[in-house]
Amino acid sequence: MKRSLSILISIAVLLIFIAPLFAQHPAFTHQDTLRGSITPEREWWDLTYYHLDIKVDPVEKMISGTNEITYRVLKPDTMMQVDLQPPMTMIRVDQNGRELSFRRDGNAWFIRLEKAQDIGALNTLLIEYAGKPKVSRRPPWDGGITWQKDSNGIDFIASTCEGEGASLWWPCKDHPADEPDSMLISVNVPGNLIDVSNGRLRRVDDLPDGSHAFHWFVSNPINHYGVNINIGDYVHFSDVYQGEKGPLDCDYWVLRDNLEKAKVHFKEAHRMLEAFEHWFGPYPFYEDSYKLVEAPYLGMEHQSSVTYGNGYQNGYLGRDLSRTGWGLKFDFIIVHESGHEWFANSISNNDAAEMWIHEAFIAYSENLFLDYFYGKKASADYVIGTRALIRNDRPIAGIRGVNYSGSGDMYYKGSNMLHTLRQIIGDDEKWRAILRGLNKTFYHQTVSGDQIESYIIEKSGLDLAPFFNQFVRDVRIPVLEYIIQDSTLRYRWNNCVRGFNMPIAVALDGKTVLLKPTMRWKELALDKPVSRLVPDRNYYAATFNLTGE
Ligand SMILES: [Zn+2]
């Protein structure tokens, strides 16, 4: 009895110590693997085209229709995974006029193909589906459909599905690694409403029952969560931006009552395009145009159809996230969500774990925007101001294969990491060439964090592997420890990953010195006794005076 009690106590003590190791992330399920990994039933086929053709019924809060999926066979196989989340349900699947059998495993549907799938062949499948999709309670943070009324009592409807996935409302290959090369989105709505989706409006059909079908065509690869419907009593205006690749059509769709406000406020879009074409290169979807579409929620980076609900005011719902004043110099949603056209829509993560690529670069784009119009000090003040939002709770990289992204720190720890990197590179033109080079090299691709890191390492010529390990995959803030004794400065990095060697500029009694610390103590002999070390505020790191002064 006694013996087993002591074993129990030991186990309990052990659990107390190891529990935090397991508390880092939730337990993953079979469904997480089906959703987040490239399963054998996904691996053998490459998406080329979707035609999503749906009817949206605001009275029943129902979506029904078909998705035609065209794909290229990479390996012969006959079992295909397509995702569709309950309560949406597949009704019928056809290939070459033959009805196919399928079974459901949670959110994944496995379709047994009958036709031979020859390598290289381009095949098509038609899925009929219907249901009352999940209603979003807190869009865009919570995925689903938002069924609202505008101030005139007219339906105002939108989809949001980042994170939870497009399969919330339509059947698709819901993994970020694969995107269709193009897509047609056909949306049938009651006669008093307009649907605005991605890409360009090809045509509108007037149907005998008084409803309209809007056909939107996207001629570029599109990520799944970027596909969207926005349905309401929209009015439209447009202009043309003369950009790096020539004239860019800009279209604005807003609720009827907001037209005059929008015509003034949406001039911000041209400022955004000017700043981001400078830093990142040409807008990545000239063929599909640029659109700002009013939505019944804050906003989202829907590709070539950026949704907007920031109330026609500057800041983030009128607030400055940095608390420096600079955040009120621009409309956060127009700048941030449109910035995602470069990082998120053109350069897309190939696994949810790498979502930091989208958010780090685009949180950083906020201060590049400020840098372009208000100068370096404004941009530095802003990004440093946002440090108060960093929690250092989990790494900004998530876990691959289970649809699990990293900490919300991917925004402002991410932007501070990139701001720090700009200091390390120490050459703004080189830094801009790297940002533009990323957009050229990975144009319209899905990528891993490794590819982005390797590119920056190669182009900068710097040993940045420990730097990325520290800021992407660790939660600690590196600490520069130092001791000043008369004319000698001793310093090293601590609280950091193995091999951490980030250079850092410091002022010694006002004189700037670039230190190259490692984890071993280094010594610097100074010309005269020094009393004070002040780190350059642009580096995201802490300092600790070991003499305690
Ligand atoms: Zn974002």
Coordinates of C-alpha atoms and ligand atoms in Angstrom, one line a residue:
M1 CA 0.0 0.0 0.0
K2 CA 2.6 2.5 1.1
R3 CA 4.8 1.6 -1.8
S4 CA 2.2 2.2 -4.4
L5 CA 1.2 5.4 -2.8
S6 CA 4.8 6.7 -3.0
I7 CA 4.8 5.6 -6.7
L8 CA 1.6 7.6 -7.2
I9 CA 3.1 10.6 -5.5
S10 CA 6.2 10.3 -7.8
I11 CA 4.0 10.1 -10.8
A12 CA 2.0 13.1 -9.7
V13 CA 5.2 15.1 -9.1
L14 CA 6.6 14.0 -12.5
L15 CA 3.3 15.1 -14.1
I16 CA 3.6 18.5 -12.6
F17 CA 7.0 18.9 -14.2
I18 CA 6.2 17.5 -17.6
A19 CA 2.7 18.8 -17.9
P20 CA 3.8 22.2 -19.3
L21 CA 5.6 20.4 -22.1
F22 CA 2.3 19.0 -23.2
A23 CA 0.4 22.2 -22.6
Q24 CA 2.1 23.9 -25.5
H25 CA -0.5 22.8 -28.1
P26 CA -3.8 20.9 -28.1
A27 CA -3.8 17.1 -28.7
F28 CA -4.2 16.6 -32.4
T29 CA -6.9 14.3 -33.9
H30 CA -7.3 12.1 -36.9
Q31 CA -9.4 14.9 -38.3
D32 CA -6.6 17.4 -37.9
T33 CA -4.4 15.0 -39.9
L34 CA -7.0 14.6 -42.6
R35 CA -7.4 18.4 -42.9
G36 CA -3.8 19.4 -42.4
S37 CA -1.7 16.9 -44.2
I38 CA -1.1 15.9 -47.8
T39 CA -2.9 12.5 -47.4
P40 CA -2.4 9.7 -50.0
E41 CA -5.9 10.6 -51.3
R42 CA -4.7 14.2 -52.0
E43 CA -1.2 13.6 -53.1
W44 CA -1.8 11.9 -56.5
W45 CA -3.7 14.8 -58.1
D46 CA -2.9 18.4 -58.9
L47 CA -5.8 21.0 -58.9
T48 CA -6.1 23.0 -62.1
Y49 CA -9.5 24.5 -62.1
Y50 CA -12.8 24.9 -60.1
H51 CA -16.1 26.1 -61.3
L52 CA -18.1 26.8 -58.1
D53 CA -21.7 27.3 -59.1
I54 CA -24.1 28.0 -56.2
K55 CA -27.4 29.5 -55.2
V56 CA -27.5 31.5 -52.0
D57 CA -30.9 31.6 -50.3
P58 CA -31.1 34.3 -47.7
V59 CA -34.5 33.2 -46.4
E60 CA -33.5 29.6 -45.7
K61 CA -29.9 30.6 -44.9
M62 CA -28.9 27.9 -47.3
I63 CA -26.3 27.3 -50.0
S64 CA -26.7 24.7 -52.8
G65 CA -25.1 23.9 -56.1
T66 CA -22.1 22.2 -57.7
N67 CA -18.4 22.4 -57.8
E68 CA -16.7 21.2 -60.9
I69 CA -13.1 20.1 -60.1
T70 CA -10.5 19.7 -62.8
Y71 CA -7.2 18.1 -61.9
R72 CA -4.1 16.6 -63.5
V73 CA -3.2 13.0 -62.5
L74 CA 0.3 12.9 -61.0
K75 CA 0.1 9.2 -60.0
P76 CA -2.5 6.6 -60.9
D77 CA -5.0 6.2 -58.1
T78 CA -8.7 6.0 -57.7
M79 CA -9.5 7.2 -54.2
M80 CA -9.9 11.0 -54.0
Q81 CA -10.3 13.1 -50.8
V82 CA -12.5 16.2 -51.1
D83 CA -13.3 18.2 -48.0
L84 CA -16.7 19.5 -47.0
Q85 CA -17.7 20.3 -43.4
P86 CA -21.0 19.3 -41.9
P87 CA -23.7 20.3 -41.9
M88 CA -23.0 20.8 -45.6
T89 CA -23.4 17.5 -47.4
M90 CA -22.5 16.0 -50.7
I91 CA -25.5 14.8 -52.7
R92 CA -24.0 13.3 -55.8
V93 CA -20.7 13.0 -57.5
D94 CA -20.3 12.4 -61.2
Q95 CA -17.4 11.7 -63.5
N96 CA -17.9 11.3 -67.3
G97 CA -21.7 11.1 -66.7
R98 CA -21.4 8.2 -64.2
E99 CA -22.5 8.6 -60.6
L100 CA -19.7 7.6 -58.2
S101 CA -19.8 6.2 -54.7
F102 CA -18.3 8.0 -51.8
R103 CA -18.1 7.8 -48.0
R104 CA -17.6 10.4 -45.3
D105 CA -15.0 10.5 -42.6
G106 CA -15.8 13.6 -40.5
N107 CA -15.0 16.6 -42.7
A108 CA -13.3 14.5 -45.4
W109 CA -15.2 12.7 -48.2
F110 CA -13.5 9.8 -50.0
I111 CA -14.7 9.4 -53.6
R112 CA -14.1 6.1 -55.4
L113 CA -13.3 6.9 -59.1
E114 CA -14.1 4.3 -61.7
K115 CA -12.4 5.8 -64.8
A116 CA -8.7 4.9 -65.2
Q117 CA -6.6 7.8 -63.9
D118 CA -3.7 8.0 -66.4
I119 CA -0.6 10.0 -65.5
G120 CA -0.8 13.4 -67.0
A121 CA -4.5 13.2 -67.9
L122 CA -6.7 16.2 -67.1
N123 CA -9.9 14.9 -65.6
T124 CA -13.1 16.5 -64.3
L125 CA -15.4 15.7 -61.5
L126 CA -18.8 17.3 -60.6
I127 CA -19.9 17.4 -57.0
E128 CA -23.4 18.4 -56.1
Y129 CA -23.9 19.6 -52.6
A130 CA -26.2 21.6 -50.3
G131 CA -26.8 22.6 -46.7
K132 CA -27.1 25.4 -44.1
P133 CA -23.5 26.4 -43.6
K134 CA -22.2 27.2 -40.2
V135 CA -23.1 30.8 -39.2
S136 CA -20.1 32.9 -38.1
R137 CA -20.6 34.4 -34.7
R138 CA -17.5 36.6 -34.8
P139 CA -16.3 37.1 -38.3
P140 CA -13.6 37.1 -39.6
W141 CA -12.1 35.4 -36.5
D142 CA -14.8 32.7 -36.6
G143 CA -15.4 31.1 -39.9
G144 CA -18.8 30.7 -41.6
I145 CA -21.5 32.8 -43.3
T146 CA -22.6 36.1 -41.9
W147 CA -26.3 36.8 -42.6
Q148 CA -27.0 40.4 -41.8
K149 CA -29.2 43.3 -42.9
D150 CA -27.9 46.7 -43.9
S151 CA -29.4 49.9 -42.4
N152 CA -32.2 49.8 -45.1
G153 CA -33.2 46.3 -44.0
I154 CA -31.7 44.7 -47.1
D155 CA -29.7 41.4 -46.9
F156 CA -26.0 41.8 -46.4
I157 CA -24.2 38.5 -46.6
A158 CA -20.6 37.4 -46.6
S159 CA -18.3 34.3 -46.2
T160 CA -15.2 34.2 -44.0
C161 CA -13.2 31.0 -43.6
E162 CA -9.5 31.6 -42.8
G163 CA -8.3 28.9 -40.4
E164 CA -11.4 26.7 -40.4
G165 CA -11.3 26.5 -44.1
A166 CA -13.2 27.0 -47.3
S167 CA -14.8 23.5 -46.9
L168 CA -17.0 25.2 -44.4
W169 CA -19.2 26.3 -47.3
W170 CA -18.0 24.6 -50.5
P171 CA -16.4 21.2 -51.4
C172 CA -12.7 21.5 -52.2
K173 CA -9.2 20.2 -51.7
D174 CA -8.9 22.2 -48.5
H175 CA -5.1 22.2 -48.1
P176 CA -3.0 25.3 -48.7
A177 CA -0.3 23.5 -50.7
D178 CA -2.5 23.1 -53.7
E179 CA -4.3 25.9 -55.5
P180 CA -6.3 25.9 -58.7
D181 CA -4.7 27.8 -61.6
S182 CA -7.9 29.6 -62.2
M183 CA -11.5 29.6 -61.0
L184 CA -15.0 30.6 -62.1
I185 CA -17.4 31.5 -59.2
S186 CA -21.0 31.7 -60.2
V187 CA -23.4 32.9 -57.6
N188 CA -27.2 33.0 -57.9
V189 CA -28.9 35.6 -55.6
P190 CA -32.4 37.2 -55.3
G191 CA -33.1 39.9 -57.9
N192 CA -32.5 42.9 -55.5
L193 CA -29.0 41.8 -54.5
I194 CA -25.5 41.7 -56.1
D195 CA -22.8 39.2 -55.5
V196 CA -19.2 40.4 -55.5
S197 CA -16.6 37.6 -55.5
N198 CA -13.0 37.4 -56.7
G199 CA -11.5 38.4 -60.0
R200 CA -13.4 40.0 -62.8
L201 CA -17.2 40.0 -63.4
R202 CA -17.6 38.1 -66.7
R203 CA -21.3 38.4 -67.0
V204 CA -24.6 38.6 -65.2
D205 CA -27.5 36.3 -66.1
D206 CA -31.1 37.5 -65.6
L207 CA -33.0 34.3 -64.7
P208 CA -36.8 33.7 -65.4
D209 CA -37.5 33.6 -61.6
G210 CA -36.2 37.2 -61.3
S211 CA -32.9 36.2 -59.7
H212 CA -29.5 37.0 -61.0
A213 CA -26.4 34.8 -61.5
F214 CA -23.1 36.6 -61.2
H215 CA -20.1 35.0 -62.9
W216 CA -16.7 36.0 -61.5
F217 CA -13.5 34.7 -63.1
V218 CA -10.1 34.5 -61.4
S219 CA -7.4 33.9 -63.9
N220 CA -4.6 33.3 -61.4
P221 CA -3.9 30.7 -58.7
I222 CA -6.1 31.4 -55.7
N223 CA -5.8 30.1 -52.1
H224 CA -8.9 28.5 -50.8
Y225 CA -9.7 30.8 -47.9
G226 CA -9.3 33.7 -50.3
V227 CA -12.4 32.6 -52.3
N228 CA -15.4 34.6 -51.1
I229 CA -19.0 35.7 -51.7
N230 CA -20.3 39.2 -50.7
I231 CA -23.9 39.8 -51.3
G232 CA -25.8 43.0 -50.7
D233 CA -27.3 46.2 -52.1
Y234 CA -24.0 47.2 -53.6
V235 CA -23.2 50.2 -55.8
H236 CA -20.0 50.4 -57.8
F237 CA -17.4 52.9 -58.8
S238 CA -13.9 52.5 -60.2
D239 CA -10.7 54.1 -61.3
V240 CA -7.4 53.2 -62.8
Y241 CA -4.0 53.1 -61.0
Q242 CA -1.0 53.6 -63.3
G243 CA 1.3 51.1 -61.7
E244 CA 4.6 49.3 -62.4
K245 CA 2.9 46.9 -64.9
G246 CA 0.7 49.5 -66.5
P247 CA -2.9 50.4 -65.9
L248 CA -4.5 48.5 -63.0
D249 CA -8.3 48.5 -62.8
C250 CA -9.5 49.3 -59.3
D251 CA -13.1 48.6 -58.5
Y252 CA -15.0 49.5 -55.4
W253 CA -18.2 47.9 -54.2
V254 CA -19.9 49.6 -51.3
L255 CA -23.4 49.7 -49.7
R256 CA -25.7 52.2 -51.4
D257 CA -25.7 54.6 -48.4
N258 CA -21.9 54.7 -48.2
L259 CA -21.1 55.7 -51.8
E260 CA -20.1 59.3 -51.1
K261 CA -18.0 58.5 -48.1
A262 CA -16.3 55.7 -49.9
K263 CA -15.4 57.8 -53.0
V264 CA -13.3 60.0 -50.7
H265 CA -12.0 57.5 -48.2
F266 CA -11.0 54.8 -50.7
K267 CA -8.4 57.1 -52.3
E268 CA -6.3 55.4 -49.7
A269 CA -6.1 52.4 -52.0
H270 CA -3.8 54.3 -54.5
R271 CA -1.5 55.3 -51.7
M272 CA -1.3 51.6 -50.6
L273 CA -0.5 50.5 -54.2
E274 CA 2.2 53.2 -54.5
A275 CA 3.9 52.2 -51.3
F276 CA 3.7 48.4 -51.8
E277 CA 4.7 48.4 -55.4
H278 CA 7.8 50.4 -54.3
W279 CA 8.7 47.9 -51.5
F280 CA 7.3 44.6 -52.8
G281 CA 7.2 45.0 -56.6
P282 CA 4.2 45.0 -59.0
Y283 CA 0.7 44.3 -57.6
P284 CA 0.5 40.5 -58.2
F285 CA -2.9 40.3 -59.9
Y286 CA -3.2 42.9 -62.6
E287 CA -5.2 40.4 -64.8
D288 CA -7.8 40.0 -62.1
S289 CA -7.9 43.7 -61.1
Y290 CA -7.9 45.1 -57.5
K291 CA -11.1 45.4 -55.6
L292 CA -12.3 46.8 -52.3
V293 CA -15.6 45.3 -51.2
E294 CA -17.6 46.5 -48.2
A295 CA -18.4 43.6 -45.8
P296 CA -20.4 43.2 -42.7
Y297 CA -17.2 42.5 -40.6
L298 CA -13.8 44.1 -40.1
G299 CA -12.0 42.8 -43.2
M300 CA -10.1 40.0 -44.9
E301 CA -7.4 39.5 -47.6
H302 CA -9.8 37.8 -50.1
Q303 CA -7.7 37.7 -53.2
S304 CA -8.4 40.5 -55.7
S305 CA -11.6 41.2 -53.6
V306 CA -10.2 42.6 -50.4
T307 CA -13.1 43.0 -48.0
Y308 CA -13.6 46.1 -45.9
G309 CA -15.5 46.9 -42.8
N310 CA -13.4 49.5 -40.9
G311 CA -16.0 52.2 -40.9
Y312 CA -14.4 54.6 -43.4
Q313 CA -11.9 55.9 -40.9
N314 CA -8.2 55.6 -40.2
G315 CA -6.6 53.3 -37.7
Y316 CA -7.9 49.9 -36.6
L317 CA -11.6 50.6 -36.0
G318 CA -10.4 54.1 -35.2
R319 CA -7.6 53.0 -32.8
D320 CA -3.9 53.1 -33.2
L321 CA -2.4 49.7 -32.4
S322 CA 1.0 51.2 -31.8
R323 CA -0.2 54.0 -29.5
T324 CA 2.3 56.3 -31.1
G325 CA -0.1 58.3 -33.2
W326 CA 1.3 56.9 -36.5
G327 CA -1.4 54.2 -36.7
L328 CA -4.0 57.0 -37.3
K329 CA -2.2 58.1 -40.5
F330 CA -3.7 55.3 -42.5
D331 CA -6.7 53.0 -42.8
F332 CA -5.4 49.8 -41.2
I333 CA -7.7 47.5 -43.1
I334 CA -7.1 48.9 -46.6
V335 CA -3.3 48.8 -45.9
H336 CA -3.0 45.5 -44.1
E337 CA -5.5 43.4 -46.0
S338 CA -4.4 44.7 -49.4
G339 CA -0.8 44.1 -48.4
H340 CA -1.7 40.4 -48.2
E341 CA -2.1 40.4 -52.0
W342 CA 1.7 40.1 -52.0
F343 CA 2.2 37.9 -48.9
A344 CA -0.7 35.5 -48.5
N345 CA -2.3 35.6 -51.9
S346 CA 0.7 35.7 -54.3
I347 CA 3.2 34.1 -51.9
S348 CA 1.1 31.7 -50.0
N349 CA 2.0 29.3 -47.1
N350 CA 1.9 25.7 -48.1
D351 CA 0.9 24.6 -44.6
A352 CA -1.0 26.4 -41.8
A353 CA 2.1 26.1 -39.7
E354 CA 3.8 28.7 -42.0
M355 CA 1.1 31.3 -41.7
W356 CA 3.7 33.6 -40.1
I357 CA 4.9 34.3 -43.6
H358 CA 1.5 36.0 -44.3
E359 CA 1.2 37.9 -41.1
A360 CA 4.9 38.8 -40.2
F361 CA 5.5 40.4 -43.6
I362 CA 2.1 42.2 -43.7
A363 CA 2.2 43.4 -40.1
Y364 CA 5.6 44.7 -41.2
S365 CA 4.1 46.2 -44.3
E366 CA 2.2 48.7 -42.1
N367 CA 5.5 50.3 -41.1
L368 CA 6.8 50.1 -44.7
F369 CA 3.7 52.1 -45.7
L370 CA 4.6 54.6 -43.0
D371 CA 8.2 54.6 -44.1
Y372 CA 7.2 55.4 -47.6
F373 CA 5.0 58.4 -46.8
Y374 CA 6.3 59.6 -43.4
G375 CA 9.9 58.4 -43.2
K376 CA 12.0 56.1 -41.2
K377 CA 11.4 57.5 -37.8
A378 CA 7.6 57.2 -38.1
S379 CA 8.0 53.6 -39.3
A380 CA 10.4 52.7 -36.4
D381 CA 8.1 54.4 -33.8
Y382 CA 5.2 52.4 -35.1
V383 CA 6.8 49.0 -35.1
I384 CA 8.4 49.5 -31.8
G385 CA 5.1 50.7 -30.4
T386 CA 3.5 47.4 -31.4
R387 CA 5.9 45.5 -29.2
A388 CA 3.5 46.0 -26.3
L389 CA 1.2 43.5 -28.1
I390 CA 3.7 40.7 -28.1
R391 CA 3.0 37.9 -25.7
N392 CA 5.9 35.4 -26.3
D393 CA 3.5 32.6 -25.4
R394 CA 4.2 30.2 -28.3
P395 CA 6.5 30.3 -31.3
I396 CA 5.2 32.1 -34.4
A397 CA 5.7 28.9 -36.4
G398 CA 3.0 26.3 -35.9
I399 CA 3.1 22.5 -36.4
R400 CA 3.0 21.1 -39.9
G401 CA 0.5 18.5 -41.0
V402 CA -2.3 19.2 -38.6
N403 CA -3.7 22.6 -39.7
Y404 CA -2.1 24.3 -36.7
S405 CA -0.7 27.8 -37.0
G406 CA 1.6 29.6 -34.6
S407 CA 1.0 32.2 -32.0
G408 CA -0.7 35.5 -32.7
D409 CA 2.8 36.9 -32.2
M410 CA 3.2 36.2 -35.9
Y411 CA 1.9 39.7 -36.4
Y412 CA 4.0 42.0 -34.2
K413 CA 6.8 39.8 -33.1
G414 CA 7.0 38.9 -36.8
S415 CA 7.1 42.6 -37.9
N416 CA 9.7 43.4 -35.2
M417 CA 11.8 40.4 -36.4
L418 CA 11.8 41.8 -39.9
H419 CA 12.5 45.4 -38.7
T420 CA 15.5 44.0 -36.8
L421 CA 16.6 42.1 -39.9
R422 CA 16.5 45.3 -41.8
Q423 CA 19.0 46.8 -39.3
I424 CA 21.2 43.7 -39.5
I425 CA 21.3 43.9 -43.3
G426 CA 22.1 47.5 -42.9
D427 CA 21.5 48.5 -46.5
D428 CA 18.0 49.7 -47.3
E429 CA 18.3 49.2 -51.0
K430 CA 19.5 45.7 -50.5
W431 CA 16.7 45.0 -48.1
R432 CA 14.1 46.3 -50.6
A433 CA 15.7 44.2 -53.3
I434 CA 15.2 41.1 -51.1
L435 CA 11.6 42.0 -50.5
R436 CA 11.0 42.5 -54.2
G437 CA 13.1 39.4 -55.0
L438 CA 10.9 37.3 -52.7
N439 CA 7.9 38.5 -54.6
K440 CA 9.5 37.7 -58.0
T441 CA 11.0 34.3 -57.0
F442 CA 7.9 32.9 -55.2
Y443 CA 5.3 34.7 -57.4
H444 CA 2.0 32.8 -57.3
Q445 CA 3.5 29.9 -55.4
T446 CA 2.8 28.1 -52.2
V447 CA 6.0 28.0 -50.0
S448 CA 7.4 26.8 -46.7
G449 CA 9.0 29.1 -44.1
D450 CA 12.3 27.3 -44.9
Q451 CA 12.2 28.6 -48.5
I452 CA 11.7 32.2 -47.4
E453 CA 14.4 31.9 -44.8
S454 CA 16.9 30.3 -47.2
Y455 CA 16.2 33.0 -49.8
I456 CA 17.0 35.8 -47.3
I457 CA 20.1 34.0 -46.1
E458 CA 21.3 33.5 -49.6
K459 CA 20.7 37.1 -50.8
S460 CA 22.0 38.7 -47.7
G461 CA 25.0 36.5 -47.5
L462 CA 24.6 36.4 -43.7
D463 CA 24.5 33.5 -41.3
L464 CA 20.8 34.1 -40.3
A465 CA 19.9 30.5 -39.4
P466 CA 20.2 31.0 -35.6
F467 CA 18.3 34.4 -36.0
F468 CA 15.3 32.7 -37.6
N469 CA 15.5 29.8 -35.1
Q470 CA 15.3 32.3 -32.3
F471 CA 12.4 34.4 -33.6
V472 CA 10.4 31.9 -35.6
R473 CA 10.7 28.7 -33.5
D474 CA 11.5 29.9 -30.0
V475 CA 9.6 32.2 -27.5
R476 CA 12.6 33.7 -25.7
I477 CA 13.7 37.3 -26.1
P478 CA 17.5 37.2 -26.4
V479 CA 19.3 39.1 -23.7
L480 CA 22.5 41.0 -24.3
E481 CA 24.4 40.6 -21.0
Y482 CA 27.2 43.0 -20.4
I483 CA 29.7 44.2 -17.8
I484 CA 31.5 47.5 -18.1
Q485 CA 34.6 47.9 -16.0
D486 CA 36.5 51.1 -16.7
S487 CA 37.6 50.9 -20.3
T488 CA 36.5 47.3 -20.9
L489 CA 33.2 46.1 -22.1
R490 CA 32.4 42.4 -21.8
Y491 CA 29.3 41.1 -23.5
R492 CA 27.5 38.0 -24.7
W493 CA 24.1 36.7 -25.7
N494 CA 22.0 34.7 -23.2
N495 CA 18.5 33.3 -23.1
C496 CA 18.8 32.3 -26.8
V497 CA 19.0 29.4 -29.1
R498 CA 22.4 27.6 -29.7
G499 CA 24.6 29.5 -32.0
F500 CA 22.7 32.8 -31.7
N501 CA 25.0 35.5 -33.1
M502 CA 22.9 38.5 -34.0
P503 CA 24.9 41.7 -34.3
I504 CA 23.5 44.6 -32.4
A505 CA 24.2 48.4 -32.4
V506 CA 24.7 50.0 -29.0
A507 CA 25.6 53.5 -27.9
L508 CA 28.5 53.7 -25.4
D509 CA 28.2 57.1 -23.7
G510 CA 26.5 58.2 -26.9
K511 CA 28.9 56.8 -29.4
T512 CA 27.5 54.1 -31.7
V513 CA 29.3 50.8 -31.8
L514 CA 28.2 47.6 -33.7
L515 CA 28.8 44.6 -31.5
K516 CA 28.9 41.1 -32.8
P517 CA 28.1 39.1 -29.7
T518 CA 28.0 35.3 -29.5
M519 CA 27.1 33.1 -26.5
R520 CA 30.7 33.3 -25.3
W521 CA 31.9 36.3 -23.5
K522 CA 33.7 38.8 -25.7
E523 CA 35.8 41.7 -24.6
L524 CA 36.0 45.2 -26.2
A525 CA 38.8 47.5 -25.1
L526 CA 37.6 51.1 -25.3
D527 CA 39.7 54.3 -25.7
K528 CA 38.4 55.7 -22.4
P529 CA 36.2 54.6 -19.4
V530 CA 32.5 54.3 -20.3
S531 CA 29.6 54.5 -17.9
R532 CA 26.5 53.8 -20.0
L533 CA 25.4 51.3 -22.7
V534 CA 22.2 52.0 -24.6
P535 CA 21.0 49.4 -27.2
D536 CA 19.7 50.7 -30.5
R537 CA 15.9 50.5 -30.0
N538 CA 15.4 49.1 -33.5
Y539 CA 16.7 45.7 -32.5
Y540 CA 14.2 43.4 -30.8
A541 CA 16.3 42.2 -27.8
A542 CA 16.7 42.9 -24.2
T543 CA 19.9 44.0 -22.3
F544 CA 21.0 43.2 -18.8
N545 CA 23.8 45.0 -17.0
L546 CA 25.4 42.2 -14.9
T547 CA 27.0 44.7 -12.5
G548 CA 23.4 45.6 -11.6
E549 CA 23.7 49.3 -12.3
Ligands
ZN1 ZN -3.3 39.8 -41.8

